[in-house]
Every structure is written in C-alpha cells, then in structure tokens.
Short mmCIF file of C-alpha atoms (C1' of nucleotides) in Angstrom, two decimals:
data_model
loop_
_atom_site.label_atom_id
_atom_site.label_comp_id
_atom_site.label_asym_id
_atom_site.label_seq_id
_atom_site.Cartn_x
_atom_site.Cartn_y
_atom_site.Cartn_z
CA MET P 1 -96.68 17.02 -115.26
CA SER P 2 -96.55 16.15 -118.93
CA SER P 3 -98.45 17.90 -121.67
CA CYS P 4 -100.33 14.61 -122.15
CA ASP P 5 -102.40 15.44 -119.07
CA THR P 6 -104.18 18.17 -120.93
CA CYS P 7 -104.13 16.54 -124.35
CA VAL P 8 -107.54 16.71 -126.00
CA VAL P 9 -107.10 13.36 -127.74
CA ARG P 10 -105.67 11.67 -124.67
CA ASN P 11 -108.61 9.27 -124.44
CA ARG P 12 -108.99 8.52 -128.13
CA ALA P 13 -105.47 8.28 -129.53
CA ILE P 14 -103.33 5.16 -129.22
CA CYS P 15 -102.00 6.48 -125.90
CA ALA P 16 -105.41 5.90 -124.31
CA GLY P 17 -105.29 3.36 -121.53
CA LEU P 18 -101.57 3.54 -120.90
CA GLU P 19 -100.56 3.87 -117.26
CA ASP P 20 -99.31 7.16 -115.87
CA ARG P 21 -95.74 5.93 -115.71
CA GLU P 22 -95.89 4.82 -119.35
CA ILE P 23 -97.44 8.08 -120.44
CA ALA P 24 -94.60 9.89 -118.74
CA THR P 25 -91.99 7.93 -120.71
CA LEU P 26 -93.85 8.42 -123.98
CA SER P 27 -94.34 12.06 -123.26
CA ALA P 28 -90.61 12.49 -122.72
CA MET P 29 -89.97 10.99 -126.17
CA GLY P 30 -92.45 13.07 -128.10
CA ARG P 31 -92.87 16.73 -128.72
CA ARG P 32 -95.71 18.90 -129.90
CA ARG P 33 -95.48 20.60 -133.23
CA THR P 34 -97.74 22.80 -135.24
CA VAL P 35 -98.01 22.38 -138.99
CA ALA P 36 -99.42 25.27 -141.01
CA ALA P 37 -102.03 24.56 -143.69
CA GLY P 38 -100.22 23.45 -146.83
CA GLU P 39 -97.03 22.56 -144.98
CA PRO P 40 -95.64 19.02 -145.32
CA LEU P 41 -94.76 16.81 -142.37
CA ILE P 42 -93.57 13.65 -144.16
CA TRP P 43 -92.31 13.17 -147.72
CA GLU P 44 -93.13 10.24 -149.98
CA ASP P 45 -90.21 7.82 -150.47
CA ASP P 46 -88.13 9.54 -147.81
CA ASP P 47 -86.68 7.60 -144.93
CA SER P 48 -89.37 7.07 -142.36
CA LEU P 49 -88.02 9.23 -139.53
CA LEU P 50 -91.19 10.43 -137.87
CA VAL P 51 -94.46 9.10 -136.61
CA ALA P 52 -97.14 11.21 -134.94
CA ASN P 53 -100.54 11.49 -133.38
CA VAL P 54 -102.86 14.13 -134.77
CA ILE P 55 -104.08 16.40 -131.99
CA ASP P 56 -105.96 18.96 -134.01
CA GLY P 57 -106.59 19.73 -137.69
CA VAL P 58 -106.79 17.60 -140.82
CA LEU P 59 -103.93 16.23 -142.91
CA LYS P 60 -103.83 14.45 -146.26
CA LEU P 61 -101.77 11.38 -147.23
CA THR P 62 -100.84 11.42 -150.90
CA THR P 63 -98.91 9.52 -153.53
CA SER P 64 -97.84 11.05 -156.82
CA THR P 65 -96.62 9.92 -160.21
CA GLU P 66 -93.47 11.36 -161.74
CA ASP P 67 -95.49 13.48 -164.13
CA GLY P 68 -97.31 15.17 -161.26
CA ARG P 69 -100.64 13.37 -161.01
CA GLU P 70 -101.68 13.15 -157.38
CA GLN P 71 -103.95 10.77 -155.52
CA ILE P 72 -105.02 11.39 -151.94
CA VAL P 73 -104.84 7.94 -150.30
CA GLY P 74 -105.91 8.85 -146.80
CA VAL P 75 -107.08 11.66 -144.55
CA ALA P 76 -106.00 11.98 -140.92
CA TYR P 77 -108.22 13.58 -138.27
CA PRO P 78 -107.61 14.31 -134.57
CA SER P 79 -106.58 11.17 -132.63
CA ASP P 80 -105.41 9.42 -135.83
CA PHE P 81 -101.92 8.03 -136.02
CA ILE P 82 -99.69 8.95 -138.97
CA GLY P 83 -96.36 7.74 -140.30
CA ARG P 84 -94.89 4.34 -140.99
CA PRO P 85 -93.57 2.48 -137.95
CA PHE P 86 -91.40 -0.61 -138.50
CA GLY P 87 -90.50 0.35 -142.04
CA GLN P 88 -87.61 1.99 -143.74
CA THR P 89 -89.44 4.38 -146.01
CA SER P 90 -92.73 6.19 -146.02
CA LYS P 91 -94.82 5.41 -149.09
CA ALA P 92 -97.00 8.51 -148.84
CA SER P 93 -96.50 12.22 -148.21
CA VAL P 94 -98.35 13.82 -145.32
CA VAL P 95 -99.37 17.47 -145.76
CA ALA P 96 -101.59 19.59 -143.52
CA LEU P 97 -104.89 20.68 -145.07
CA THR P 98 -105.70 23.01 -142.18
CA ASP P 99 -103.43 24.42 -139.52
CA ALA P 100 -102.71 21.37 -137.40
CA LYS P 101 -101.20 20.29 -134.10
CA VAL P 102 -99.42 16.97 -133.89
CA CYS P 103 -97.46 15.05 -131.30
CA VAL P 104 -94.36 13.71 -133.08
CA PHE P 105 -91.95 10.92 -132.16
CA SER P 106 -88.76 9.75 -133.75
CA ARG P 107 -89.69 6.56 -135.52
CA SER P 108 -86.85 4.54 -134.04
CA ASP P 109 -87.71 5.68 -130.49
CA PHE P 110 -91.35 4.88 -131.11
CA ASP P 111 -90.60 1.46 -132.60
CA ARG P 112 -88.47 0.52 -129.60
CA TYR P 113 -91.06 1.76 -127.15
CA ALA P 114 -93.92 0.03 -128.96
CA ARG P 115 -92.15 -3.33 -129.00
CA GLU P 116 -91.89 -3.13 -125.22
CA HIS P 117 -95.54 -2.20 -124.76
CA PRO P 118 -97.88 -4.78 -126.24
CA GLU P 119 -100.93 -2.80 -125.23
CA LEU P 120 -99.78 0.08 -127.42
CA GLU P 121 -99.00 -2.24 -130.32
CA HIS P 122 -102.43 -3.75 -129.95
CA LYS P 123 -104.08 -0.33 -130.25
CA LEU P 124 -101.98 0.43 -133.28
CA LEU P 125 -102.97 -2.89 -134.83
CA GLU P 126 -106.67 -2.23 -134.29
CA ARG P 127 -106.32 1.19 -135.87
CA THR P 128 -104.34 -0.13 -138.81
CA LEU P 129 -106.90 -2.86 -139.47
CA ALA P 130 -109.71 -0.30 -139.39
CA GLU P 131 -107.80 1.99 -141.74
CA LEU P 132 -107.23 -0.93 -144.12
CA ASP P 133 -110.99 -1.61 -144.16
CA ARG P 134 -111.70 2.02 -144.93
CA THR P 135 -109.03 2.12 -147.63
CA ARG P 136 -110.45 -0.96 -149.29
CA SER P 137 -113.93 0.50 -149.46
CA TRP P 138 -112.34 3.58 -151.03
CA MET P 139 -110.86 1.30 -153.72
CA MET P 140 -114.37 0.23 -154.64
CA LEU P 141 -115.25 3.89 -155.11
CA LEU P 142 -112.18 4.63 -157.23
CA GLY P 143 -112.44 1.56 -159.41
CA ARG P 144 -116.15 1.11 -159.93
CA LYS P 145 -118.18 4.22 -159.17
CA THR P 146 -119.26 6.97 -161.57
CA ALA P 147 -118.57 10.66 -160.96
CA PRO P 148 -122.01 11.39 -159.44
CA GLU P 149 -121.69 8.34 -157.16
CA LYS P 150 -118.19 9.39 -156.11
CA ILE P 151 -119.30 12.90 -155.17
CA ALA P 152 -122.34 11.67 -153.26
CA SER P 153 -120.29 9.05 -151.37
CA PHE P 154 -117.71 11.68 -150.56
CA LEU P 155 -120.23 14.12 -149.12
CA ILE P 156 -121.84 11.38 -147.03
CA GLU P 157 -118.47 10.33 -145.64
CA MET P 158 -117.50 13.93 -144.92
CA SER P 159 -120.72 14.54 -143.04
CA GLU P 160 -119.97 11.49 -140.91
CA ARG P 161 -116.32 12.21 -140.26
CA LEU P 162 -116.60 15.91 -139.59
CA THR P 163 -119.05 15.75 -136.70
CA GLU P 164 -117.36 17.12 -133.63
CA THR P 165 -116.10 14.10 -131.74
CA GLY P 166 -115.88 15.58 -128.29
CA CYS P 167 -116.88 13.78 -125.15
CA ALA P 168 -120.57 14.16 -125.91
CA PRO P 169 -122.49 11.03 -126.90
CA THR P 170 -122.17 10.49 -130.62
CA LEU P 171 -124.21 12.97 -132.60
CA GLY P 172 -125.53 11.82 -135.95
CA PRO P 173 -123.89 12.88 -139.20
CA ALA P 174 -123.46 16.63 -139.67
CA ARG P 175 -126.11 18.35 -141.77
CA ARG P 176 -123.86 21.30 -142.43
CA PHE P 177 -120.07 21.36 -142.41
CA SER P 178 -117.02 23.07 -143.77
CA LEU P 179 -114.89 21.01 -146.16
CA PRO P 180 -111.19 20.90 -145.32
CA PHE P 181 -110.59 20.41 -149.07
CA SER P 182 -110.31 22.72 -152.05
CA ARG P 183 -112.05 21.60 -155.25
CA GLN P 184 -108.73 20.32 -156.58
CA GLN P 185 -108.22 18.26 -153.42
CA VAL P 186 -111.68 16.77 -153.68
CA ALA P 187 -110.71 15.78 -157.23
CA ASP P 188 -107.49 14.21 -155.88
CA VAL P 189 -109.47 12.16 -153.35
CA LEU P 190 -111.97 10.89 -155.91
CA GLY P 191 -109.77 10.36 -158.94
CA LEU P 192 -111.55 13.05 -160.97
CA THR P 193 -110.65 16.43 -162.46
CA ILE P 194 -111.48 19.72 -160.82
CA GLU P 195 -113.93 20.56 -163.62
CA THR P 196 -115.90 17.35 -163.13
CA VAL P 197 -116.06 17.95 -159.38
CA SER P 198 -117.30 21.48 -159.96
CA ARG P 199 -119.98 20.37 -162.42
CA GLN P 200 -121.24 17.65 -160.09
CA PHE P 201 -121.42 20.09 -157.16
CA THR P 202 -123.37 22.51 -159.30
CA LYS P 203 -125.72 19.74 -160.39
CA LEU P 204 -126.43 18.69 -156.78
CA LYS P 205 -127.15 22.32 -155.95
CA ASN P 206 -129.47 22.77 -158.94
CA ASP P 207 -131.29 19.56 -158.03
CA GLY P 208 -131.90 20.95 -154.54
CA ILE P 209 -129.96 18.15 -152.85
CA VAL P 210 -127.33 20.41 -151.26
CA GLU P 211 -126.76 24.10 -150.58
CA LEU P 212 -123.32 25.62 -151.13
CA PRO P 213 -123.31 28.84 -149.09
CA SER P 214 -119.61 29.41 -149.78
CA ARG P 215 -116.74 27.61 -151.46
CA ARG P 216 -116.00 25.39 -148.49
CA GLU P 217 -119.42 25.19 -146.81
CA VAL P 218 -121.84 22.37 -147.59
CA GLU P 219 -125.35 21.91 -146.30
CA ILE P 220 -127.12 18.68 -147.02
CA ILE P 221 -130.77 19.39 -147.85
CA ASN P 222 -131.90 15.95 -148.98
CA ARG P 223 -129.77 13.30 -147.33
CA GLY P 224 -131.90 10.43 -148.60
CA ALA P 225 -131.36 11.47 -152.19
CA LEU P 226 -127.64 11.79 -151.58
CA VAL P 227 -127.43 8.34 -150.01
CA SER P 228 -129.29 6.76 -152.90
CA LEU P 229 -127.06 8.58 -155.42
CA ALA P 230 -124.02 7.17 -153.61
CA GLY P 231 -125.11 3.72 -154.74
CA MET E 1 -96.31 -33.86 -133.72
CA SER E 2 -98.49 -31.14 -135.18
CA SER E 3 -99.09 -30.54 -138.85
CA CYS E 4 -97.23 -27.24 -138.41
CA ASP E 5 -93.97 -29.19 -138.39
CA THR E 6 -94.32 -29.92 -142.06
CA CYS E 7 -96.08 -26.70 -143.03
CA VAL E 8 -94.51 -25.17 -146.12
CA VAL E 9 -95.18 -21.61 -144.94
CA ARG E 10 -94.02 -22.30 -141.39
CA ASN E 11 -91.11 -19.87 -141.71
CA ARG E 12 -92.89 -17.13 -143.59
CA ALA E 13 -96.40 -16.90 -142.09
CA ILE E 14 -97.16 -15.06 -138.86
CA CYS E 15 -96.46 -18.27 -136.94
CA ALA E 16 -92.76 -17.94 -137.79
CA GLY E 17 -90.60 -17.53 -134.73
CA LEU E 18 -93.10 -18.87 -132.21
CA GLU E 19 -91.73 -21.39 -129.77
CA ASP E 20 -92.56 -25.08 -130.08
CA ARG E 21 -94.91 -24.97 -127.15
CA GLU E 22 -96.77 -22.00 -128.64
CA ILE E 23 -96.97 -23.63 -132.01
CA ALA E 24 -98.50 -26.66 -130.38
CA THR E 25 -101.27 -24.55 -128.80
CA LEU E 26 -101.93 -22.67 -132.02
CA SER E 27 -101.93 -25.90 -133.97
CA ALA E 28 -104.55 -27.35 -131.65
CA MET E 29 -106.81 -24.36 -132.34
CA GLY E 30 -106.54 -24.37 -136.10
CA ARG E 31 -107.37 -26.85 -138.76
CA ARG E 32 -106.40 -27.30 -142.36
CA ARG E 33 -108.95 -26.82 -145.05
CA THR E 34 -108.94 -26.94 -148.79
CA VAL E 35 -110.91 -24.44 -150.82
CA ALA E 36 -111.68 -25.29 -154.43
CA ALA E 37 -111.15 -22.66 -157.13
CA GLY E 38 -114.20 -20.42 -157.18
CA GLU E 39 -115.33 -21.43 -153.71
CA PRO E 40 -115.82 -18.71 -151.08
CA LEU E 41 -114.23 -18.80 -147.62
CA ILE E 42 -115.55 -15.54 -146.14
CA TRP E 43 -118.55 -13.40 -147.13
CA GLU E 44 -118.66 -9.62 -147.23
CA ASP E 45 -120.67 -8.07 -144.37
CA ASP E 46 -121.01 -11.41 -142.58
CA ASP E 47 -119.95 -11.79 -139.00
CA SER E 48 -116.23 -12.23 -138.88
CA LEU E 49 -116.02 -15.84 -137.67
CA LEU E 50 -112.83 -17.05 -139.33
CA VAL E 51 -109.29 -15.98 -139.87
CA ALA E 52 -106.69 -18.01 -141.73
CA ASN E 53 -103.21 -18.38 -143.07
CA VAL E 54 -102.84 -19.19 -146.74
CA ILE E 55 -100.71 -22.29 -147.20
CA ASP E 56 -101.06 -22.79 -150.92
CA GLY E 57 -102.98 -21.20 -153.78
CA VAL E 58 -104.25 -17.69 -154.47
CA LEU E 59 -107.41 -16.04 -153.14
CA LYS E 60 -109.14 -12.76 -153.97
CA LEU E 61 -110.62 -10.22 -151.55
CA THR E 62 -113.56 -8.37 -153.08
CA THR E 63 -116.21 -5.80 -152.34
CA SER E 64 -119.36 -5.40 -154.40
CA THR E 65 -122.09 -2.86 -154.95
CA GLU E 66 -125.74 -3.84 -154.70
CA ASP E 67 -126.09 -3.76 -158.46
CA GLY E 68 -123.34 -6.33 -158.90
CA ARG E 69 -120.27 -4.32 -159.77
CA GLU E 70 -117.23 -5.94 -158.21
CA GLN E 71 -113.83 -4.59 -157.19
CA ILE E 72 -110.98 -6.87 -156.17
CA VAL E 73 -109.38 -5.08 -153.19
CA GLY E 74 -106.64 -7.54 -152.38
CA VAL E 75 -105.01 -10.79 -153.39
CA ALA E 76 -103.69 -13.33 -150.89
CA TYR E 77 -100.75 -15.62 -151.64
CA PRO E 78 -99.13 -18.41 -149.60
CA SER E 79 -98.06 -17.22 -146.14
CA ASP E 80 -100.50 -14.28 -146.24
CA PHE E 81 -103.00 -13.82 -143.44
CA ILE E 82 -106.69 -13.38 -144.27
CA GLY E 83 -109.77 -12.40 -142.33
CA ARG E 84 -110.56 -9.60 -139.92
CA PRO E 85 -109.32 -10.13 -136.37
CA PHE E 86 -110.65 -7.83 -133.63
CA GLY E 87 -113.70 -6.79 -135.61
CA GLN E 88 -117.29 -7.80 -135.75
CA THR E 89 -117.79 -8.02 -139.47
CA SER E 90 -115.67 -8.73 -142.47
CA LYS E 91 -115.76 -5.92 -145.03
CA ALA E 92 -114.63 -8.05 -147.95
CA SER E 93 -115.42 -11.47 -149.37
CA VAL E 94 -112.62 -13.98 -149.77
CA VAL E 95 -112.89 -16.42 -152.69
CA ALA E 96 -110.30 -18.89 -153.96
CA LEU E 97 -108.96 -18.17 -157.44
CA THR E 98 -107.10 -21.47 -157.62
CA ASP E 99 -107.52 -24.58 -155.53
CA ALA E 100 -106.13 -23.50 -152.20
CA LYS E 101 -105.05 -24.83 -148.84
CA VAL E 102 -105.56 -22.68 -145.77
CA CYS E 103 -105.07 -23.05 -142.05
CA VAL E 104 -108.22 -21.66 -140.41
CA PHE E 105 -108.91 -20.48 -136.87
CA SER E 106 -112.05 -19.36 -135.16
CA ARG E 107 -111.73 -15.61 -134.93
CA SER E 108 -112.54 -15.45 -131.24
CA ASP E 109 -109.98 -18.16 -130.41
CA PHE E 110 -107.41 -16.38 -132.52
CA ASP E 111 -108.15 -12.98 -130.98
CA ARG E 112 -107.72 -14.38 -127.49
CA TYR E 113 -104.54 -16.19 -128.37
CA ALA E 114 -103.08 -13.16 -130.15
CA ARG E 115 -103.70 -10.85 -127.20
CA GLU E 116 -101.65 -13.19 -125.05
CA HIS E 117 -98.79 -13.42 -127.53
CA PRO E 118 -97.34 -10.01 -128.34
CA GLU E 119 -94.83 -11.48 -130.73
CA LEU E 120 -97.68 -12.79 -132.87
CA GLU E 121 -99.52 -9.48 -132.73
CA HIS E 122 -96.35 -7.73 -133.76
CA LYS E 123 -96.01 -9.93 -136.84
CA LEU E 124 -99.62 -9.28 -137.69
CA LEU E 125 -99.07 -5.55 -137.31
CA GLU E 126 -96.05 -5.57 -139.61
CA ARG E 127 -98.03 -7.49 -142.21
CA THR E 128 -101.05 -5.20 -141.92
CA LEU E 129 -98.89 -2.10 -142.30
CA ALA E 130 -97.26 -3.57 -145.41
CA GLU E 131 -100.65 -4.49 -146.85
CA LEU E 132 -101.87 -0.96 -146.21
CA ASP E 133 -98.88 0.43 -148.13
CA ARG E 134 -99.60 -1.89 -151.02
CA THR E 135 -103.29 -1.02 -150.97
CA ARG E 136 -102.54 2.69 -151.06
CA SER E 137 -100.30 2.38 -154.07
CA TRP E 138 -103.15 0.45 -155.71
CA MET E 139 -105.40 3.46 -155.05
CA MET E 140 -103.05 5.59 -157.11
CA LEU E 141 -103.43 3.12 -159.95
CA LEU E 142 -107.23 3.05 -159.71
CA GLY E 143 -107.68 6.79 -159.39
CA ARG E 144 -105.06 8.24 -161.66
CA LYS E 145 -103.70 5.77 -164.20
CA THR E 146 -104.91 5.14 -167.76
CA ALA E 147 -105.87 1.70 -169.05
CA PRO E 148 -102.47 1.02 -170.68
CA GLU E 149 -100.70 2.10 -167.49
CA LYS E 150 -102.95 -0.09 -165.37
CA ILE E 151 -102.30 -3.18 -167.47
CA ALA E 152 -98.54 -2.61 -167.54
CA SER E 153 -98.42 -2.02 -163.76
CA PHE E 154 -100.48 -5.14 -163.21
CA LEU E 155 -98.20 -7.36 -165.29
CA ILE E 156 -95.11 -5.99 -163.54
CA GLU E 157 -96.63 -6.65 -160.13
CA MET E 158 -97.73 -10.14 -161.14
CA SER E 159 -94.26 -11.00 -162.37
CA GLU E 160 -92.87 -9.92 -159.01
CA ARG E 161 -95.45 -11.65 -156.84
CA LEU E 162 -95.64 -14.93 -158.71
CA THR E 163 -91.98 -15.90 -158.49
CA GLU E 164 -91.72 -19.11 -156.55
CA THR E 165 -90.86 -18.06 -153.02
CA GLY E 166 -89.29 -21.25 -151.80
CA CYS E 167 -86.22 -21.38 -149.63
CA ALA E 168 -83.94 -20.44 -152.48
CA PRO E 169 -82.35 -16.99 -152.42
CA THR E 170 -84.73 -14.49 -153.98
CA LEU E 171 -84.94 -14.87 -157.73
CA GLY E 172 -85.70 -11.76 -159.72
CA PRO E 173 -89.15 -11.13 -161.18
CA ALA E 174 -90.57 -13.95 -163.28
CA ARG E 175 -90.16 -13.57 -167.03
CA ARG E 176 -92.92 -16.05 -167.70
CA PHE E 177 -95.83 -16.93 -165.45
CA SER E 178 -99.38 -18.20 -165.33
CA LEU E 179 -102.00 -15.66 -164.25
CA PRO E 180 -104.33 -16.83 -161.50
CA PHE E 181 -106.94 -14.46 -162.98
CA SER E 182 -109.46 -14.67 -165.80
CA ARG E 183 -109.80 -11.61 -168.01
CA GLN E 184 -112.88 -10.56 -166.05
CA GLN E 185 -110.94 -10.83 -162.80
CA VAL E 186 -108.10 -8.75 -164.20
CA ALA E 187 -110.77 -6.17 -165.05
CA ASP E 188 -112.08 -6.37 -161.48
CA VAL E 189 -108.60 -5.73 -160.10
CA LEU E 190 -107.94 -2.74 -162.34
CA GLY E 191 -111.34 -1.08 -162.40
CA LEU E 192 -111.79 -1.70 -166.14
CA THR E 193 -114.13 -3.75 -168.34
CA ILE E 194 -113.19 -7.13 -169.76
CA GLU E 195 -113.18 -5.70 -173.28
CA THR E 196 -110.69 -2.98 -172.40
CA VAL E 197 -108.43 -5.53 -170.71
CA SER E 198 -108.58 -7.77 -173.74
CA ARG E 199 -107.79 -4.92 -176.15
CA GLN E 200 -104.81 -3.80 -174.07
CA PHE E 201 -103.42 -7.34 -173.87
CA THR E 202 -103.74 -7.65 -177.64
CA LYS E 203 -102.00 -4.33 -178.14
CA LEU E 204 -99.05 -5.37 -175.93
CA LYS E 205 -98.77 -8.58 -177.93
CA ASN E 206 -98.89 -6.77 -181.28
CA ASP E 207 -96.25 -4.33 -180.07
CA GLY E 208 -93.96 -7.26 -179.22
CA ILE E 209 -93.84 -6.40 -175.52
CA VAL E 210 -95.40 -9.65 -174.29
CA GLU E 211 -96.23 -13.10 -175.64
CA LEU E 212 -99.54 -14.75 -174.73
CA PRO E 213 -99.03 -18.49 -175.36
CA SER E 214 -102.42 -19.33 -173.83
CA ARG E 215 -105.24 -17.56 -172.02
CA ARG E 216 -103.51 -17.60 -168.66
CA GLU E 217 -99.84 -17.65 -169.66
CA VAL E 218 -97.83 -14.45 -169.99
CA GLU E 219 -94.25 -14.06 -171.13
CA ILE E 220 -92.64 -10.68 -170.80
CA ILE E 221 -90.49 -10.01 -173.86
CA ASN E 222 -89.56 -6.40 -173.27
CA ARG E 223 -89.64 -5.66 -169.56
CA GLY E 224 -88.12 -2.19 -169.97
CA ALA E 225 -90.94 -1.13 -172.26
CA LEU E 226 -93.50 -2.52 -169.84
CA VAL E 227 -91.95 -0.68 -166.90
CA SER E 228 -91.94 2.60 -168.77
CA LEU E 229 -95.55 2.10 -169.87
CA ALA E 230 -96.49 1.55 -166.22
CA GLY E 231 -95.57 5.19 -165.60
"C1'" DG O 1 -112.47 52.07 -154.95
"C1'" DC O 2 -109.84 49.37 -157.85
"C1'" DA O 3 -106.42 46.30 -159.41
"C1'" DT O 4 -104.39 41.67 -158.53
"C1'" DG O 5 -104.14 36.86 -158.14
"C1'" DG O 6 -105.98 32.50 -156.83
"C1'" DC O 7 -109.87 29.58 -157.10
"C1'" DC O 8 -113.88 28.10 -159.15
"C1'" DT O 9 -117.36 27.66 -162.79
"C1'" DT O 10 -118.95 27.23 -167.37
"C1'" DG O 11 -118.90 26.08 -172.26
"C1'" DA O 12 -117.32 23.78 -176.48
"C1'" DC O 13 -114.96 20.07 -177.97
"C1'" DC O 14 -112.41 15.61 -177.75
"C1'" DA O 15 -110.69 11.17 -176.45
"C1'" DA O 16 -110.64 7.21 -173.59
"C1'" DA O 17 -113.09 3.73 -172.08
"C1'" DG O 18 -117.72 1.57 -171.83
"C1'" DT O 19 -121.65 -0.87 -174.18
"C1'" DC O 20 -123.71 -4.00 -177.18
"C1'" DA O 21 -123.40 -7.60 -180.38
"C1'" DA O 22 -121.28 -11.11 -183.00
"C1'" DA O 23 -117.61 -14.13 -184.12
"C1'" DA O 24 -113.58 -16.83 -182.72
"C1'" DC O 25 -111.37 -19.64 -179.67
"C1'" DA O 26 -110.24 -22.95 -175.97
"C1'" DC O 27 -111.55 -26.51 -173.12
"C1'" DC O 28 -114.19 -30.40 -171.87
"C1'" DA O 29 -116.85 -34.58 -172.19
"C1'" DT O 30 -118.44 -37.78 -175.07
"C1'" DA C 1 -112.58 -36.32 -183.84
"C1'" DT C 2 -117.00 -33.81 -182.53
"C1'" DG C 3 -120.15 -30.89 -180.40
"C1'" DG C 4 -121.28 -27.90 -176.67
"C1'" DT C 5 -120.24 -24.40 -173.36
"C1'" DG C 6 -118.18 -20.59 -171.50
"C1'" DT C 7 -114.52 -17.29 -172.21
"C1'" DT C 8 -112.13 -14.11 -175.02
"C1'" DT C 9 -111.55 -11.23 -178.92
"C1'" DT C 10 -113.02 -7.96 -182.24
"C1'" DG C 11 -115.85 -4.38 -184.34
"C1'" DA C 12 -119.16 -0.48 -184.44
"C1'" DC C 13 -121.04 2.85 -181.81
"C1'" DT C 14 -122.04 5.68 -177.50
"C1'" DT C 15 -121.10 7.88 -173.35
"C1'" DT C 16 -118.57 9.69 -169.64
"C1'" DG C 17 -115.44 12.37 -168.12
"C1'" DG C 18 -111.18 14.90 -169.59
"C1'" DT C 19 -109.05 18.95 -172.02
"C1'" DC C 20 -108.62 23.56 -173.27
"C1'" DA C 21 -109.95 28.13 -172.92
"C1'" DA C 22 -112.56 31.98 -171.25
"C1'" DG C 23 -114.87 34.33 -167.78
"C1'" DG C 24 -116.59 35.05 -162.93
"C1'" DC C 25 -116.03 35.50 -158.07
"C1'" DC C 26 -113.90 36.80 -153.90
"C1'" DA C 27 -110.36 38.08 -150.75
"C1'" DT C 28 -106.43 40.94 -150.27
"C1'" DG C 29 -103.50 44.90 -150.64
"C1'" DC C 30 -102.69 49.31 -152.40
#
DNA sequence: GCATGGCCTTGACCAAAGTCAAAACACCAT
DNA sequence: ATGGTGTTTTGACTTTGGTCAAGGCCATGC
C-alpha cells in the first residue's frame, strides 16, 4: 500500500484519475517531505531538479532582482503542482510560507513518466493554462491598479482561496481567515512597500470595511464595499 | 495537398513533428484567416470558441478594467499559439497589432483532436510552461521596476524577439528594428502612461543610448548601457 | 516582571510618475 | 505642395506612493 492511498489531495492533485497500477509506479518515484515555514524548496535560476505536489500548507513563488527587490509571482496551495517540468532551469524560487508537506519527484523521473502518461500530461496542461490565466489577471493588478484597489483585490482573492477545500460542497468565500503572509509579503505580492500596505489596512479598518483582530487575522465586515473598491 | 505543406511556421508551431496523415486531419479542421491591424480576433470574457496558430504578424493579448484601463498581458508572434483550449471563456482579448495571418480552429474541434494526440498536447504544454515563465518575469517588471528600467527591459526584449526567425542559424539580438507598438501600446505593456514612455524614449536618445529614426524605428547604439539600465 | 528583538504602524517629507494642456510632428489624401 | 487628422512630445503642476526615522506592540526568554 502506497502513501497515496491516504493522501488528502489524492482526488484534486494531478494524480487524480490515474489507475491503481499507475499510482503505484508514481508513488515509488516520489517521496514525502516537510518544509518548515521560511525554508526554501527550489532556488531561482538553479537547475530544475525537483517538481512536487503540495499536500498541505502554502508556498510562495518569487523572482528577485540583483539589488534585492522581490516580487511574489505565484502562491501554491494544497493540490497545486510546483516546479518546472521539461525545462533546464527554474525561473522562480519556491519558499514555504507556512509549515508545509509536499510530495517531491526528481524532475527527470517525472518528465519521463509524464511523457508516457498522456492523461497526466493533460491534467498538467489544464492546470498550467489555469495558472497562466490567473497570472495574467495579476498583471492587470500590478500594472494598472492603485494601492487601495490592489489591497481590496488581494483580500477578495484571499477570502476565495483560503476557504477550506475539503470534500464538502463548495462553501462561499471566507468571511474571516488567517493570512499566510506577513505585511512585507503582502507588499511583495502587490508591488507595494510595507508602509503603504500598512496604511491601506489601517484605512480599511477605520472605514469599517474590515476588522483586524490580530496581525494575521482578517474579518471582512462589508464585502460589497471591498468588491467595489477592487475595481 | 494541404496548405500546411507550404506553411512558413510548419516546423516551429505546435504542428511540428506531426505525421503527414495527422497534419491532413488537422488541416481539414482549420482554416487560414487574415486579421487587419487593429482588428480583434478574440474578446475578453467571451465564450472561448476559437484557438489559432499565428502564421505571420504580431498580436496583443489584453485585459481591461471596466473604466477602460488596459494592460497588455502577452504578445503573440509567428508560430505562437493563441486562445484558451479546455476552458469555457477566454480571459484576455486578442487584437492584431500588425496585419496578421492566423490558422484558426474551432476550440471544441481542437480540444477533441488534442486529447487524441498526446504529442500535440505535449507541445502545447511545453509552450504554455514557457509562456508562464515569461509572464512571471514580466510580473517582476510590472511590480518592482522603475520607469527607466521598464523601458530598457522592454527594448532589450523587443530586440531579442523581433530578430527574423527564419531557417537561418540564430542571429543575435537585432540592433535595429521596427516596433509593432504605438507609444500608447508600449505604455499598456509596461504599466505606464504614454507621456512617461515618451519622456523615457527621449532621454535614452539624448543620452546617446538609442537612435529613433522614426516613430516606430529603434536603433540600439549602446546595448551595454541599455542592459545595465534594465537592472 | 522586564528586557529583547522582530514586526508593524505612524508621521513628516520627498520623488517618481501621473494629469492636464498645448504645441510639434508625421502621415495621409487631395 | 497643402491641409487635416491623429499621434507624439514637451512643459507646468499635482498626486500617489516611496523613503526615512521614530515609536508601539507583542511574543519570547530570562
């Protein structure tokens, strides 16, 4: 019996729908790993040696300039696929934001396996296309939205992405949630400075649109106002 | 004999490497179309009815806010694939920047065909992964670079992408080229205003880093300086 | 309880880029 | 050549968000 049998993302990750025999082969290739919050899994511009499925936790994908400016270019949640298959180098670093569990594969093993299993490649393609759509709408935010619009869009997206995605029928967006990001990381997602993020959070609180019970907790009081601020 | 036999992107587009019989089927499904400069091919948020290969010309992918702000989220050159397979709606508009020739397919026909031809899906996956990498490095530019850095990065990328990609062994980046963008469109790529773009172009000219023989022509005089400005 | 260190918030000031308006230029058709 | 149109450039001014610096908050360890 492979660990896949008890995997919580078994029905949502790209392995979903594979036959038992295929799962067994894949399972033999991969291994589980934990990544502590703050710990890196993949380095920007390094050889692409690993790919992985996220089982639990949240990780950030980042690119940096030489002088240390950082931009978060993606966020990976449970069941998401990370790493760069079919490519020599990884163009983004992957670092855990919370303690995380992942199922890692050697990239070359995975590439070989994927090429022999069109169904798996198809799932990966669907996921990659969806991620590209999401990334492009993030470009709109970075290039054309103001700081208040960025913060409002961010909180709306967080409330949608952080709802527990168990087996239960889809719940609506979360009214209250705990951000997996520090203020600096929110700034790195939105292309702002930490001070601007802080001021905008304070403004939303003073306007009665959100409550901020603690540094990481957010409660949305007036979702309509937030949506209309998001533009 | 199908029109694919004489297609100039036959060896570079996703159709490359298909067998003659497969090409014949694909050819029967698709048809050539010309798109005049400025004319749209796909609308944002519309049902995704078409996908296409670019044969000749340059097209922009854009997203817009309700109040009319526009962000160019991608640019498609000959041999690139456009449209959103395996999805209900297209999240970006596609508009020709120059007169263009494309080879269009009904999305549902294409989806069906692709699912039966893993080699084609694999090519599409490789392309989508590469596009995602490019898009993410564009996010870095939008979120964290200054106007001078954006303009310099843009000109470097243009000089690399606009080299004639015929059958000849890869030439280096173009020293002189004709932009397929108006000033406003450059602004829409970089998340700037037209005035800022214009001022930065003028500054590069005054500093002797580029020549601007006409509105669309650019000649890079001091590539080293441009690269270091790009950061 | 109190000191320590890491975040986060706030305030005063500044600079980069945006806005508005006018002039210059290029391109086109006549 | 000439006039008309739309694009680009330039200038003056404003605004947004960044920078720098100080202070507050909270968790942790002594």
